[in-house]
Amino acid sequence: EIHSAIVGLAQRIAHGNSVVDKVIDEASVLSSAFAMAACMCNRLVSDKLRQSIPRVFCIVSGTQLPGQYIPIMNSVFSFQKAGVLVDSLVVSPQDCSLLQQASDITHGVYLRPSLSNLEGGALVQWLLSVFLSDRAVRYQDATMQKPLLRLPRPLHVDYRSSCFKSGEPVDVGFVCSVCLSIFKDAVFV
């Protein structure tokens, strides 16, 4: 049930056949969700009576999120400072470099399973075996350098920023001094 619902929704959104894709901008929803999660994690971490360790789990079907890079990365840096893991499940044929960066910076797990190879309840198995474990189960020490579990790690994390106008990754770009947006070509104001 869960497997077919998630894969079906991801395929509808990828092909543009979903009402959700037409009504809501996925990037703005993701940045808002990250900001709300950062606020909630800050509240949980600052509460001394609850000994809880919050985590963030993100399931997305899109791969290009250039317009919301700064708000999402601000949230990611606050997660890093608070010791909150960001786990990402990308249900798409391509990688999402922004979530790769977020998961790598916070020592979380980034996973993009092949949709064609998933059969039956394989997606539920991935969710239970990879994303259910918390930081204490994943790592032996507080520095998060000695893993206890062999979780999937990306071979290469693309740390290049994306052009805010075209969405393409840039090696060398131009930065707006007012809003700190990154552009592939020089933009004169």
N, CA, C and O of each residue as an XYZ file, in Angstrom:
756
protein
N       0.803     -1.180      0.000
C       0.000      0.000      0.000
C       0.854      1.256      0.000
O       0.711      2.096     -0.888
N       1.749      1.400      0.990
C       2.575      2.598      1.106
C       3.503      2.704     -0.085
O       3.673      3.779     -0.661
N       4.105      1.578     -0.452
C       5.041      1.557     -1.582
C       4.372      2.036     -2.862
O       4.902      2.911     -3.547
N       3.235      1.484     -3.186
C       2.568      1.851     -4.434
C       2.064      3.289     -4.394
O       2.059      3.964     -5.423
N       1.641      3.771     -3.227
C       1.171      5.156     -3.120
C       2.303      6.149     -3.335
O       2.129      7.130     -4.057
N       3.464      5.913     -2.720
C       4.599      6.825     -2.867
C       5.136      6.804     -4.284
O       5.374      7.860     -4.871
N       5.331      5.615     -4.846
C       5.857      5.512     -6.209
C       4.860      6.091     -7.214
O       5.265      6.766     -8.161
N       3.574      5.839     -7.024
C       2.559      6.387     -7.929
C       2.512      7.907     -7.887
O       2.416      8.554     -8.930
N       2.580      8.479     -6.694
C       2.580      9.933     -6.557
C       3.832     10.536     -7.180
O       3.756     11.557     -7.862
N       4.982      9.910     -6.949
C       6.230     10.420     -7.524
C       6.197     10.378     -9.047
O       6.681     11.304     -9.698
N       5.637      9.321     -9.623
C       5.558      9.224    -11.082
C       4.579     10.240    -11.654
O       4.830     10.798    -12.723
N       3.466     10.493    -10.962
C       2.510     11.508    -11.441
C       3.119     12.899    -11.393
O       2.938     13.690    -12.320
N       3.837     13.204    -10.323
C       4.466     14.519    -10.211
C       5.581     14.659    -11.238
O       5.740     15.725    -11.833
N       6.358     13.593    -11.455
C       7.452     13.655    -12.425
C       6.933     13.885    -13.844
O       7.596     14.548    -14.642
N       5.760     13.347    -14.166
C       5.201     13.520    -15.508
C       4.305     14.737    -15.620
O       3.763     15.006    -16.693
N       4.135     15.485    -14.525
C       3.328     16.706    -14.552
C       1.839     16.455    -14.572
O       1.078     17.326    -14.992
N       1.395     15.273    -14.126
C      -0.027     14.943    -14.139
C      -0.685     15.135    -12.781
O      -1.759     14.586    -12.537
N      -0.070     15.892    -11.907
C      -0.615     16.029    -10.561
C      -1.144     17.429    -10.335
O      -0.567     18.409    -10.806
N      -2.237     17.513     -9.616
C      -2.800     18.804     -9.248
C      -1.864     19.523     -8.284
O      -1.757     20.749     -8.317
N      -1.182     18.761     -7.421
C      -0.266     19.353     -6.448
C       0.834     20.125     -7.160
O       1.214     21.209     -6.717
N       1.349     19.582     -8.253
C       2.442     20.213     -8.978
C       2.003     21.533     -9.600
O       2.819     22.444     -9.740
N       0.754     21.653     -9.971
C       0.281     22.859    -10.629
C      -0.104     23.950     -9.630
O       0.006     25.134     -9.949
N      -0.544     23.584     -8.451
C      -1.039     24.561     -7.498
C       0.077     25.093     -6.600
O       0.122     26.290     -6.317
N       0.974     24.221     -6.152
C       1.953     24.588     -5.138
C       3.360     24.513     -5.720
O       3.714     23.542     -6.389
N       4.155     25.541     -5.460
C       5.556     25.535     -5.854
C       6.319     24.681     -4.840
O       6.403     25.035     -3.664
N       6.870     23.562     -5.295
C       7.497     22.600     -4.392
C       8.684     23.197     -3.654
O       8.911     22.867     -2.490
N       9.452     24.075     -4.309
C      10.627     24.655     -3.671
C      10.245     25.535     -2.490
O      10.885     25.474     -1.440
N       9.210     26.351     -2.649
C       8.819     27.223     -1.538
C       8.225     26.413     -0.396
O       8.399     26.771      0.769
N       7.535     25.343     -0.708
C       6.995     24.484      0.335
C       8.138     23.807      1.091
O       8.076     23.677      2.314
N       9.172     23.380      0.383
C      10.301     22.716      1.025
C      11.061     23.682      1.928
O      11.427     23.317      3.046
N      11.301     24.898      1.468
C      12.029     25.858      2.308
C      11.205     26.234      3.540
O      11.760     26.409      4.626
N       9.899     26.358      3.380
C       9.034     26.643      4.539
C       9.033     25.478      5.521
O       9.069     25.679      6.735
N       8.992     24.271      4.993
C       9.018     23.085      5.861
C      10.341     22.985      6.613
O      10.355     22.629      7.791
N      11.446     23.291      5.949
C      12.747     23.258      6.618
C      12.817     24.321      7.710
O      13.353     24.059      8.786
N      12.284     25.515      7.452
C      12.293     26.575      8.465
C      11.436     26.186      9.671
O      11.833     26.404     10.816
N      10.258     25.609      9.409
C       9.407     25.173     10.518
C      10.068     24.043     11.307
O       9.977     23.996     12.534
N      10.730     23.136     10.595
C      11.428     22.034     11.268
C      12.587     22.563     12.108
O      12.848     22.048     13.196
N      13.284     23.590     11.612
C      14.383     24.181     12.385
C      13.863     24.809     13.671
O      14.494     24.692     14.722
N      12.717     25.475     13.591
C      12.111     26.069     14.790
C      11.704     24.992     15.786
O      11.948     25.124     16.986
N      11.090     23.939     15.292
C      10.640     22.860     16.179
C      11.839     22.127     16.801
O      11.814     21.790     17.984
N      12.876     21.885     16.011
C      14.076     21.225     16.544
C      14.745     22.090     17.600
O      15.218     21.580     18.616
N      14.786     23.402     17.365
C      15.361     24.320     18.340
C      14.572     24.272     19.646
O      15.155     24.299     20.730
N      13.257     24.202     19.539
C      12.406     24.116     20.737
C      12.668     22.807     21.482
O      12.756     22.803     22.710
N      12.791     21.701     20.754
C      13.019     20.404     21.401
C      14.401     20.308     22.024
O      14.558     19.749     23.109
N      15.414     20.856     21.340
C      16.774     20.792     21.860
C      16.928     21.687     23.092
O      17.641     21.328     24.030
N      16.267     22.845     23.097
C      16.403     23.771     24.218
C      15.607     23.344     25.448
O      15.870     23.831     26.547
N      14.645     22.448     25.284
C      13.860     21.970     26.417
C      14.676     20.932     27.185
O      14.907     19.824     26.701
N      15.104     21.305     28.373
C      15.989     20.441     29.160
C      15.260     19.251     29.781
O      15.893     18.253     30.126
N      13.940     19.345     29.926
C      13.191     18.260     30.559
C      13.035     17.060     29.629
O      13.060     15.915     30.082
N      12.875     17.315     28.347
C      12.760     16.222     27.378
C      14.150     15.864     26.875
O      14.850     16.749     26.385
N      14.550     14.712     26.962
C      15.850     14.304     26.439
C      15.662     13.717     25.039
O      16.003     12.560     24.796
N      15.125     14.511     24.132
C      14.853     14.020     22.784
C      15.919     14.511     21.815
O      16.491     15.588     21.982
N      16.167     13.710     20.821
C      17.108     14.053     19.763
C      16.309     14.119     18.463
O      15.988     13.084     17.880
N      15.985     15.331     18.008
C      15.155     15.447     16.802
C      15.926     15.098     15.529
O      17.152     15.192     15.472
N      15.170     14.695     14.519
C      15.709     14.424     13.185
C      14.750     15.005     12.165
O      13.588     15.275     12.469
N      15.252     15.197     10.940
C      14.421     15.686      9.842
C      14.469     14.646      8.739
O      15.547     14.220      8.323
N      13.297     14.236      8.265
C      13.204     13.278      7.164
C      12.452     13.947      6.028
O      11.328     14.416      6.212
N      13.066     13.992      4.860
C      12.515     14.721      3.729
C      12.337     13.773      2.545
O      13.291     13.122      2.119
N      11.126     13.696      2.018
C      10.840     12.920      0.812
C      10.453     13.909     -0.275
O       9.472     14.639     -0.129
N      11.211     13.940     -1.359
C      10.899     14.847     -2.471
C      10.915     14.078     -3.784
O      11.538     13.022     -3.900
N      10.221     14.629     -4.764
C      10.233     14.035     -6.098
C      10.902     14.938     -7.110
O      11.208     14.489     -8.214
N      11.140     16.191     -6.776
C      11.800     17.124     -7.697
C      13.292     17.160     -7.445
O      13.763     16.766     -6.378
N      14.031     17.634     -8.428
C      15.479     17.684     -8.277
C      16.031     19.095     -8.354
O      17.108     19.346     -7.814
N      15.349     20.022     -8.996
C      15.839     21.384     -9.161
C      15.143     22.314     -8.188
O      13.936     22.536     -8.289
N      15.899     22.861     -7.242
C      15.348     23.785     -6.257
C      16.245     25.019     -6.147
O      16.664     25.359     -5.041
N      16.555     25.704     -7.255
C      17.545     26.775     -7.187
C      17.076     28.035     -6.479
O      17.890     28.706     -5.845
N      15.819     28.377     -6.561
C      15.336     29.624     -5.999
C      15.313     29.652     -4.486
O      15.292     30.731     -3.894
N      15.316     28.510     -3.854
C      15.218     28.438     -2.398
C      16.507     27.942     -1.763
O      16.485     27.435     -0.642
N      17.617     28.077     -2.454
C      18.895     27.562     -1.965
C      19.286     28.219     -0.643
O      19.653     27.525      0.304
N      19.212     29.542     -0.567
C      19.658     30.257      0.633
C      18.792     29.925      1.846
O      19.350     29.612      2.897
N      17.446     29.975      1.762
C      16.660     29.642      2.959
C      16.842     28.198      3.417
O      16.887     27.924      4.616
N      16.946     27.282      2.465
C      17.120     25.879      2.849
C      18.486     25.666      3.482
O      18.592     24.967      4.490
N      19.536     26.253      2.913
C      20.871     26.070      3.482
C      21.000     26.764      4.832
O      21.740     26.280      5.689
N      20.307     27.881      5.054
C      20.300     28.501      6.387
C      19.721     27.541      7.414
O      20.241     27.424      8.524
N      18.646     26.856      7.046
C      18.055     25.865      7.947
C      19.010     24.697      8.169
O      19.134     24.191      9.284
N      19.681     24.272      7.103
C      20.619     23.150      7.206
C      21.766     23.493      8.155
O      22.190     22.651      8.948
N      22.268     24.726      8.077
C      23.358     25.111      8.978
C      22.876     25.185     10.432
O      23.645     24.895     11.348
N      21.633     25.564     10.653
C      21.112     25.540     12.014
C      20.927     24.094     12.493
O      21.133     23.801     13.670
N      20.539     23.191     11.585
C      20.461     21.765     11.938
C      21.842     21.239     12.309
O      21.989     20.489     13.273
N      22.849     21.636     11.539
C      24.213     21.180     11.809
C      24.669     21.653     13.190
O      25.262     20.886     13.949
N      24.394     22.900     13.507
C      24.808     23.454     14.798
C      24.093     22.758     15.954
O      24.683     22.554     17.015
N      22.835     22.396     15.755
C      22.055     21.737     16.805
C      22.294     20.225     16.857
O      21.806     19.562     17.773
N      23.031     19.673     15.898
C      23.276     18.233     15.876
C      22.103     17.418     15.370
O      21.940     16.260     15.754
N      21.282     18.011     14.510
C      20.105     17.348     13.962
C      20.456     16.707     12.625
O      21.022     17.360     11.749
N      20.125     15.446     12.471
C      20.373     14.745     11.207
C      19.285     15.088     10.197
O      18.106     15.160     10.544
N      19.685     15.299      8.945
C      18.729     15.497      7.857
C      18.839     14.291      6.935
O      19.858     14.103      6.271
N      17.798     13.481      6.893
C      17.736     12.324      6.011
C      16.867     12.683      4.814
O      15.828     13.328      4.955
N      17.309     12.252      3.627
C      16.596     12.603      2.402
C      16.330     11.370      1.566
O      17.223     10.554      1.338
N      15.097     11.242      1.113
C      14.710     10.201      0.172
C      14.199     10.903     -1.073
O      13.171     11.580     -1.036
N      14.917     10.741     -2.174
C      14.558     11.391     -3.431
C      13.958     10.336     -4.347
O      14.640      9.394     -4.751
N      12.685     10.497     -4.671
C      11.975      9.566     -5.534
C      11.919     10.210     -6.914
O      10.899     10.769     -7.316
N      13.028     10.120     -7.624
C      13.180     10.776     -8.919
C      14.282     10.080     -9.700
O      15.142      9.433     -9.102
N      14.276     10.197    -11.020
C      15.346      9.576    -11.800
C      16.702     10.268    -11.648
O      17.729      9.678    -11.982
N      16.723     11.519    -11.145
C      17.974     12.261    -11.008
C      18.218     12.629     -9.555
O      17.292     12.672     -8.745
N      19.499     12.898     -9.234
C      19.859     13.315     -7.886
C      19.455     14.756     -7.636
O      19.348     15.553     -8.569
N      19.232     15.083     -6.380
C      18.956     16.449     -5.945
C      20.181     16.931     -5.179
O      20.404     16.522     -4.039
N      20.975     17.801     -5.800
C      22.246     18.214     -5.195
C      22.041     18.980     -3.894
O      22.870     18.881     -2.990
N      20.967     19.732     -3.782
C      20.710     20.482     -2.556
C      20.486     19.548     -1.372
O      21.017     19.792     -0.288
N      19.719     18.498     -1.557
C      19.491     17.548     -0.460
C      20.707     16.665     -0.213
O      20.923     16.210      0.910
N      21.506     16.418     -1.255
C      22.776     15.722     -1.044
C      23.657     16.528     -0.106
O      24.245     15.983      0.829
N      23.745     17.823     -0.357
C      24.546     18.708      0.485
C      23.993     18.744      1.901
O      24.754     18.669      2.865
N      22.682     18.858      2.037
C      22.057     18.928      3.364
C      22.331     17.659      4.165
O      22.669     17.732      5.346
N      22.188     16.508      3.535
C      22.419     15.249      4.239
C      23.890     15.071      4.589
O      24.212     14.573      5.667
N      24.778     15.469      3.698
C      26.202     15.317      3.957
C      26.674     16.257      5.065
O      27.462     15.852      5.920
N      26.211     17.487      5.064
C      26.616     18.463      6.075
C      26.169     18.033      7.461
O      26.908     18.218      8.428
N      24.974     17.462      7.581
C      24.427     17.091      8.893
C      24.691     15.630      9.263
O      24.213     15.167     10.299
N      25.436     14.904      8.446
C      25.748     13.480      8.658
C      24.509     12.600      8.580
O      24.436     11.558      9.231
N      23.543     13.023      7.785
C      22.344     12.229      7.571
C      22.535     11.273      6.406
O      23.646     11.105      5.903
N      21.460     10.656      5.987
C      21.484      9.686      4.895
C      20.751     10.269      3.700
O      19.643     10.790      3.830
N      21.379     10.178      2.534
C      20.743     10.569      1.279
C      20.543      9.294      0.470
O      21.485      8.529      0.267
N      19.328      9.069      0.013
C      19.044      7.855     -0.748
C      18.147      8.194     -1.928
O      17.123      8.861     -1.777
N      18.546      7.728     -3.102
C      17.721      7.844     -4.304
C      17.634      6.453     -4.916
O      18.459      6.092     -5.756
N      16.640      5.669     -4.502
C      16.516      4.317     -5.049
C      16.016      4.365     -6.485
O      15.305      5.288     -6.880
N      16.394      3.372     -7.245
C      15.920      3.258     -8.620
C      14.465      2.819     -8.594
O      14.136      1.776     -8.028
N      13.597      3.609     -9.204
C      12.165      3.307     -9.166
C      11.822      2.029     -9.923
O      10.855      1.349     -9.580
N      12.600      1.697    -10.943
C      12.296      0.500    -11.734
C      12.643     -0.783    -10.992
O      12.049     -1.827    -11.259
N      13.597     -0.722    -10.062
C      14.016     -1.922     -9.337
C      13.204     -2.184     -8.078
O      13.351     -3.238     -7.460
N      12.360     -1.257     -7.691
C      11.569     -1.446     -6.481
C      10.363     -2.317     -6.777
O       9.560     -2.006     -7.656
N      10.243     -3.402     -6.043
C       9.116     -4.313     -6.231
C       8.427     -4.538     -4.895
O       9.078     -4.568     -3.851
N       7.133     -4.693     -4.929
C       6.376     -5.025     -3.720
C       6.594     -4.037     -2.608
O       6.260     -2.860     -2.742
N       7.152     -4.503     -1.511
C       7.378     -3.658     -0.347
C       8.807     -3.204     -0.189
O       9.234     -2.911      0.928
N       9.569     -3.134     -1.281
C      10.980     -2.769     -1.189
C      11.175     -1.361     -0.644
O      12.124     -1.114      0.100
N      10.295     -0.442     -1.001
C      10.430      0.925     -0.508
C      10.190      0.987      0.996
O      10.859      1.745      1.698
N       9.261      0.211      1.487
C       9.005      0.164      2.927
C      10.209     -0.430      3.651
O      10.547      0.015      4.748
N      10.862     -1.430      3.053
C      12.074     -1.994      3.650
C      13.176     -0.950      3.736
O      13.871     -0.866      4.748
N      13.346     -0.144      2.673
C      14.335      0.938      2.700
C      14.005      1.920      3.828
O      14.888      2.327      4.583
N      12.728      2.294      3.936
C      12.329      3.262      4.954
C      12.611      2.731      6.359
O      13.110      3.468      7.210
N      12.299      1.475      6.605
C      12.492      0.898      7.933
C      13.956      0.636      8.260
O      14.401      0.916      9.373
N      14.704      0.105      7.309
C      16.081     -0.289      7.615
C      17.063      0.874      7.579
O      18.034      0.870      8.335
N      16.843      1.859      6.736
C      17.803      2.952      6.597
C      17.424      4.157      7.449
O      18.271      4.709      8.152
N      16.172      4.567      7.393
C      15.798      5.834      7.999
C      15.252      5.728      9.414
O      15.065      6.758     10.061
N      14.989      4.540      9.919
C      14.421      4.401     11.255
C      15.456      4.598     12.353
O      15.111      5.047     13.446
N      16.706      4.276     12.089
C      17.743      4.369     13.121
C      18.075      5.824     13.435
O      18.112      6.673     12.544
N      18.317      6.101     14.726
C      18.671      7.460     15.123
C      20.192      7.598     15.227
O      20.931      6.667     14.907
N      20.644      8.754     15.672
C      22.075      9.055     15.712
C      22.818      8.111     16.651
O      23.938      7.702     16.344
N      22.227      7.760     17.780
C      22.896      6.874     18.735
C      23.098      5.478     18.165
O      24.067      4.804     18.515
N      22.204      5.035     17.299
C      22.339      3.717     16.687
C      23.286      3.768     15.496
O      23.985      2.791     15.226
N      23.321      4.883     14.782
C      24.152      4.997     13.582
C      25.634      5.160     13.891
O      26.477      4.633     13.166
N      25.963      5.890     14.969
C      27.362      6.227     15.251
C      27.726      5.857     16.683
O      26.895      5.930     17.588
N      29.015      5.449     16.877
C      29.505      5.056     18.195
C      29.849      6.253     19.065
O      29.704      6.195     20.286
N      30.303      7.339     18.450
C      30.808      8.464     19.218
C      30.091      9.758     18.845
O      29.335      9.810     17.875
N      30.340     10.790     19.626
C      29.665     12.067     19.411
C      30.195     12.802     18.184
O      29.509     13.671     17.647
N      31.407     12.469     17.728
C      31.966     13.154     16.557
C      31.416     12.600     15.248
O      31.699     13.145     14.180
N      30.645     11.540     15.316
C      30.011     10.895     14.166
C      31.032     10.438     13.114
O      30.778     10.519     11.912
N      32.184      9.958     13.585
C      33.220      9.480     12.685
C      33.290      7.958     12.624
O      33.803      7.408     11.650
N      32.785      7.267     13.644
C      32.836      5.814     13.689
C      31.426      5.248     13.526
O      30.674      5.180     14.498
N      31.062      4.844     12.316
C      29.701      4.341     12.120
C      29.514      2.931     12.677
O      30.414      2.095     12.598
N      28.343      2.684     13.236
C      27.964      1.345     13.666
C      27.230      0.605     12.547
O      27.387     -0.605     12.383
N      26.431      1.343     11.783
C      25.681      0.759     10.673
C      26.325      1.147      9.354
O      26.884      2.236      9.221
N      26.243      0.259      8.392
C      26.734      0.583      7.049
C      25.557      1.108      6.232
O      24.884      0.360      5.522
N      25.334      2.396      6.351
C      24.244      3.040      5.638
C      24.721      3.504      4.272
O      25.912      3.752      4.087
N      23.812      3.626      3.313
C      24.229      4.071      1.984
C      24.758      5.501      2.021
O      24.130      6.386      2.602
N      25.909      5.722      1.401
C      26.513      7.042      1.305
C      26.690      7.370     -0.167
O      27.048      6.491     -0.951
N      26.448      8.609     -0.561
C      26.683      8.976     -1.961
C      28.179      8.951     -2.264
O      28.998      9.339     -1.431
N      28.522      8.493     -3.456
C      29.924      8.438     -3.843
C      30.500      9.822     -4.055
O      31.666     10.070     -3.747
N      29.689     10.722     -4.579
C      30.152     12.071     -4.871
C      29.038     13.056     -4.534
O      27.908     12.916     -5.002
N      29.368     14.051     -3.717
C      28.403     15.096     -3.386
C      28.790     16.337     -4.169
O      29.921     16.813     -4.075
N      27.851     16.855     -4.939
C      28.092     18.030     -5.766
C      27.872     19.281     -4.927
O      26.732     19.633     -4.626
N      28.962     19.958     -4.545
C      28.862     21.157     -3.726
C      28.819     22.436     -4.550
O      28.947     23.530     -4.001
N      28.640     22.312     -5.852
C      28.516     23.521     -6.663
C      27.152     24.154     -6.415
O      26.154     23.461     -6.219
N      27.132     25.454     -6.429
C      25.868     26.163     -6.268
C      25.166     26.231     -7.616
O      25.784     26.022     -8.659
N      23.886     26.521     -7.586
C      23.096     26.624     -8.814
C      22.827     28.078     -9.138
O      22.662     28.910     -8.246
N      22.787     28.373    -10.428
C      22.416     29.704    -10.887
C      20.959     29.944    -10.527
O      20.112     29.087    -10.776
N      20.658     31.098     -9.945
C      19.299     31.383     -9.514
C      18.375     31.682    -10.675
O      17.154     31.627    -10.525
N      18.940     31.999    -11.836
C      18.125     32.326    -13.002
C      17.835     31.091    -13.850
O      16.691     30.850    -14.235
N      18.889     30.302    -14.144
C      18.719     29.148    -15.024
C      18.606     27.825    -14.280
O      18.091     26.854    -14.836
N      19.076     27.762    -13.037
C      19.030     26.530    -12.264
C      20.177     25.575    -12.553
O      20.223     24.481    -11.990
N      21.103     25.969    -13.420
C      22.238     25.112    -13.768
C      23.351     25.253    -12.727
O      23.555     26.339    -12.185
N      24.071     24.168    -12.444
C      25.206     24.276    -11.524
C      26.317     25.122    -12.148
O      26.580     25.031    -13.347
N      26.961     25.940    -11.326
C      28.034     26.809    -11.816
C      29.313     26.531    -11.048
O      29.297     26.323     -9.835
N      30.440     26.532    -11.787
C      31.752     26.409    -11.159
C      32.223     27.770    -10.659
O      32.665     27.909     -9.518
N      32.120     28.774    -11.535
C      32.474     30.144    -11.195
C      31.284     31.010    -11.552
O      30.789     30.959    -12.678
N      30.819     31.807    -10.597
C      29.631     32.608    -10.848
C      29.785     34.015    -10.324
O      30.828     34.392     -9.791
N      28.745     34.770    -10.484
C      28.697     36.155    -10.039
C      27.680     36.250     -8.913
O      26.579     35.710     -9.013
N      28.057     36.946     -7.830
C      27.204     37.041     -6.654
C      26.653     38.457     -6.546
O      27.402     39.433     -6.609
N      25.352     38.558     -6.384
C      24.703     39.853     -6.180
C      25.036     40.336     -4.770
O      24.847     39.599     -3.802
N      25.522     41.547     -4.648
C      25.927     42.065     -3.340
C      24.733     42.433     -2.458
O      24.895     42.604     -1.250
N      23.551     42.555     -3.034
C      22.371     42.924     -2.261
C      21.696     41.694     -1.667
O      21.439     41.645     -0.464
N      21.403     40.685     -2.520
C      20.630     39.531     -2.056
C      21.443     38.241     -1.980
O      20.916     37.206     -1.571
N      22.716     38.286     -2.366
C      23.618     37.130     -2.345
C      23.177     35.996     -3.263
O      23.509     34.835     -3.021
N      22.430     36.325     -4.315
C      22.061     35.342     -5.323
C      23.258     35.084     -6.224
O      24.073     35.974     -6.464
N      23.353     33.854     -6.722
C      24.470     33.461     -7.577
C      23.952     33.325     -9.019
O      22.929     32.689     -9.271
N      24.687     33.939     -9.952
C      24.302     33.916    -11.352
C      25.445     33.385    -12.211
O      26.619     33.573    -11.890
N      25.091     32.732    -13.290
C      26.068     32.178    -14.216
C      26.753     33.286    -15.007
O      27.964     33.244    -15.222
N      25.979     34.275    -15.437
C      26.500     35.407    -16.194
C      26.360     36.675    -15.360
O      25.545     36.739    -14.440
N      27.153     37.667    -15.690
C      27.110     38.935    -14.957
C      25.756     39.613    -15.162
O      25.261     39.708    -16.286
N      25.170     40.077    -14.074
C      23.893     40.780    -14.118
C      24.145     42.181    -13.557
O      24.589     42.326    -12.418
N      23.866     43.198    -14.348
C      24.087     44.573    -13.905
C      22.756     45.189    -13.507
O      21.777     45.124    -14.251
N      22.737     45.788    -12.320
C      21.522     46.381    -11.779
C      21.501     47.880    -12.040
O      20.550     48.561    -11.655
